[in-house]
Amino acid sequence: MCEKLRKKIISSATKAAIPVPVSTIDIIRSAEVIVTSESENFPLENIVDGSTGPGSSQWVAGTIGQQILIFKFDMLQNITRIIYEIEEQEVARTQEICFEVSTDSGAHFMAILRHEYNFSPDGSTFQREELKLDLPQTTDLRMIIKPDKGNINCRAKLNHIAFQTEP
């Protein structure tokens, strides 16, 4: 029997499986993921299906504009690394990612980092980040994706995400 990702939707190439470090949090078994939208053809499950790298499966927002993903962990997590991948081959745009953390079950969030990425079909189409952090006692992690700072009507995308703790 295959376990399914617990998720909740709210309003507003080649696949290469890589070995998963023991310290990686199993999102499917350890968290509920709340998301503002998802495309029927590119569901949220794609971000945890084990495929990584250019051409891997991806989640695509079901609506244009800013999107929010909230990872609500079943137990406190001491997150030391966030790894994520984004690919955009169709639209030249500047995407902004913001991560916020909560230690009180989502009652309050604190911004921990903000990154921007420039994508161009004729140039840079893939971004992989491995962020080393110290996020003790994390109950919730919120990822805010603004798909284009220039206000082009486009959809947020995310190929892969993983959280790690110290072994």
Coordinates of C-alpha atoms in Angstrom, one line a residue:
M1 CA 0.0 0.0 0.0
C2 CA 1.4 3.4 -1.0
E3 CA 1.1 6.2 1.6
K4 CA -0.3 9.5 0.3
L5 CA 0.8 13.0 1.0
R6 CA -1.6 14.7 3.4
K7 CA -2.4 18.1 1.8
K8 CA -5.0 20.8 1.9
I9 CA -5.6 23.3 -1.0
I10 CA -6.7 26.8 0.1
S11 CA -7.7 29.8 -2.0
S12 CA -5.9 33.0 -2.7
A13 CA 12.9 15.7 -19.5
T14 CA 14.5 13.1 -17.3
K15 CA 13.9 12.1 -13.8
A16 CA 16.8 11.1 -11.6
A17 CA 16.3 9.7 -8.2
I18 CA 19.1 10.5 -5.8
P19 CA 19.9 8.7 -2.6
V20 CA 18.1 10.3 0.3
P21 CA 20.3 11.0 3.4
V22 CA 19.2 9.4 6.6
S23 CA 18.8 12.9 8.1
T24 CA 16.1 13.9 5.6
I25 CA 12.6 14.4 7.0
D26 CA 10.0 12.2 5.4
I27 CA 7.5 14.9 4.5
I28 CA 4.9 12.3 3.5
R29 CA 4.9 10.7 6.9
S30 CA 5.8 13.7 9.0
A31 CA 3.9 16.7 7.8
E32 CA 0.7 18.1 6.3
V33 CA 1.3 20.5 3.5
I34 CA -1.1 23.4 3.0
V35 CA -1.0 25.1 -0.4
T36 CA -2.9 27.9 -2.0
S37 CA -3.4 26.1 -5.3
E38 CA -2.2 23.3 -7.6
S39 CA -2.5 22.5 -11.3
E40 CA -4.4 19.3 -12.0
N41 CA -1.6 18.1 -14.3
F42 CA 1.3 19.2 -11.9
P43 CA 0.2 18.2 -8.4
L44 CA 1.9 19.0 -5.1
E45 CA 3.0 15.4 -4.7
N46 CA 5.6 16.0 -7.5
I47 CA 7.8 17.9 -5.1
V48 CA 8.4 14.8 -2.9
D49 CA 8.3 12.1 -5.6
G50 CA 12.1 11.6 -5.5
S51 CA 12.9 13.1 -8.9
T52 CA 15.4 15.9 -9.0
G53 CA 17.4 17.9 -11.5
P54 CA 16.6 19.5 -14.8
G55 CA 13.5 17.9 -16.4
S56 CA 12.2 16.4 -13.1
S57 CA 8.5 16.5 -12.3
Q58 CA 7.2 19.7 -10.7
W59 CA 4.4 21.3 -8.9
V60 CA 2.8 24.2 -10.8
A61 CA 0.3 26.5 -9.1
G62 CA -3.2 26.3 -10.3
T63 CA -3.6 30.1 -10.3
I64 CA -1.3 33.0 -11.3
G65 CA 0.4 35.2 -8.7
Q66 CA 1.9 34.6 -5.3
Q67 CA 1.5 31.1 -3.7
I68 CA 2.1 29.8 -0.2
L69 CA 3.1 26.4 0.9
I70 CA 3.0 25.6 4.6
F71 CA 4.7 22.5 6.0
K72 CA 3.0 21.6 9.3
F73 CA 5.2 19.1 11.0
D74 CA 3.6 16.4 13.3
M75 CA 6.5 16.7 15.8
L76 CA 9.1 19.4 16.5
Q77 CA 11.9 19.4 14.0
N78 CA 15.4 20.8 14.3
I79 CA 16.0 21.8 10.7
T80 CA 19.6 22.3 9.6
R81 CA 19.2 22.3 5.8
I82 CA 16.6 23.2 3.2
I83 CA 17.2 21.9 -0.3
Y84 CA 14.9 23.0 -3.2
E85 CA 14.9 23.1 -7.0
I86 CA 13.0 25.3 -9.4
E87 CA 12.9 25.0 -13.2
E88 CA 11.4 27.5 -15.7
Q89 CA 11.9 27.0 -19.4
E90 CA 9.1 29.0 -20.8
V91 CA 9.0 32.5 -19.3
A92 CA 11.7 35.0 -18.6
R93 CA 11.0 36.2 -15.1
T94 CA 12.4 37.0 -11.7
Q95 CA 11.0 34.7 -9.0
E96 CA 11.2 35.5 -5.3
I97 CA 11.2 32.9 -2.6
C98 CA 10.7 33.7 1.1
F99 CA 11.0 31.2 4.0
E100 CA 9.4 31.8 7.3
V101 CA 9.5 29.6 10.4
S102 CA 7.2 29.1 13.4
T103 CA 7.9 27.4 16.7
D104 CA 4.3 27.8 18.0
S105 CA 2.2 25.7 15.6
G106 CA 1.8 28.6 13.1
A107 CA 0.5 31.3 15.5
H108 CA 3.5 33.5 14.6
F109 CA 6.1 33.3 11.8
M110 CA 9.5 34.8 11.5
A111 CA 11.1 35.5 8.1
I112 CA 14.5 33.6 7.9
L113 CA 15.5 34.3 4.3
R114 CA 14.5 35.7 0.9
H115 CA 16.1 34.8 -2.5
E116 CA 15.5 36.0 -6.0
Y117 CA 16.2 34.0 -9.2
N118 CA 16.3 35.2 -12.8
F119 CA 15.0 32.7 -15.3
S120 CA 15.4 33.0 -19.1
P121 CA 14.5 30.4 -21.7
D122 CA 17.7 31.3 -23.6
G123 CA 19.9 31.2 -20.5
S124 CA 19.3 30.1 -16.9
T125 CA 16.4 27.7 -16.6
F126 CA 17.2 25.7 -13.4
Q127 CA 18.1 26.6 -9.8
R128 CA 19.0 24.3 -7.0
E129 CA 19.6 25.7 -3.5
E130 CA 21.1 24.0 -0.4
L131 CA 20.6 26.3 2.5
K132 CA 22.4 25.6 5.8
L133 CA 20.3 26.9 8.7
D134 CA 19.8 26.4 12.4
L135 CA 16.0 26.2 13.0
P136 CA 15.5 24.4 16.3
Q137 CA 12.0 23.5 17.6
T138 CA 10.3 24.1 14.2
T139 CA 6.6 23.3 14.1
D140 CA 5.8 25.0 10.7
L141 CA 7.8 26.2 7.8
R142 CA 6.1 28.6 5.3
M143 CA 7.4 29.1 1.7
I144 CA 6.1 32.1 -0.1
I145 CA 6.7 32.1 -3.9
K146 CA 6.2 35.3 -5.9
P147 CA 6.5 33.9 -9.4
D148 CA 7.5 37.2 -11.0
K149 CA 8.5 40.5 -9.4
G150 CA 7.8 42.3 -12.7
N151 CA 4.1 41.3 -12.3
I152 CA 4.0 39.1 -15.4
N153 CA 1.0 36.8 -15.2
C154 CA 2.7 33.5 -14.6
R155 CA 2.5 30.5 -12.2
A156 CA 4.8 29.6 -9.4
K157 CA 6.7 26.3 -9.9
L158 CA 8.7 24.0 -7.6
N159 CA 10.4 20.8 -8.7
H160 CA 11.7 19.5 -5.3
I161 CA 12.0 20.3 -1.7
A162 CA 13.6 18.5 1.3
F163 CA 14.4 19.3 4.9
Q164 CA 17.3 17.8 6.8
T165 CA 18.2 17.5 10.4
E166 CA 21.7 16.8 11.9
P167 CA 22.2 13.0 12.0

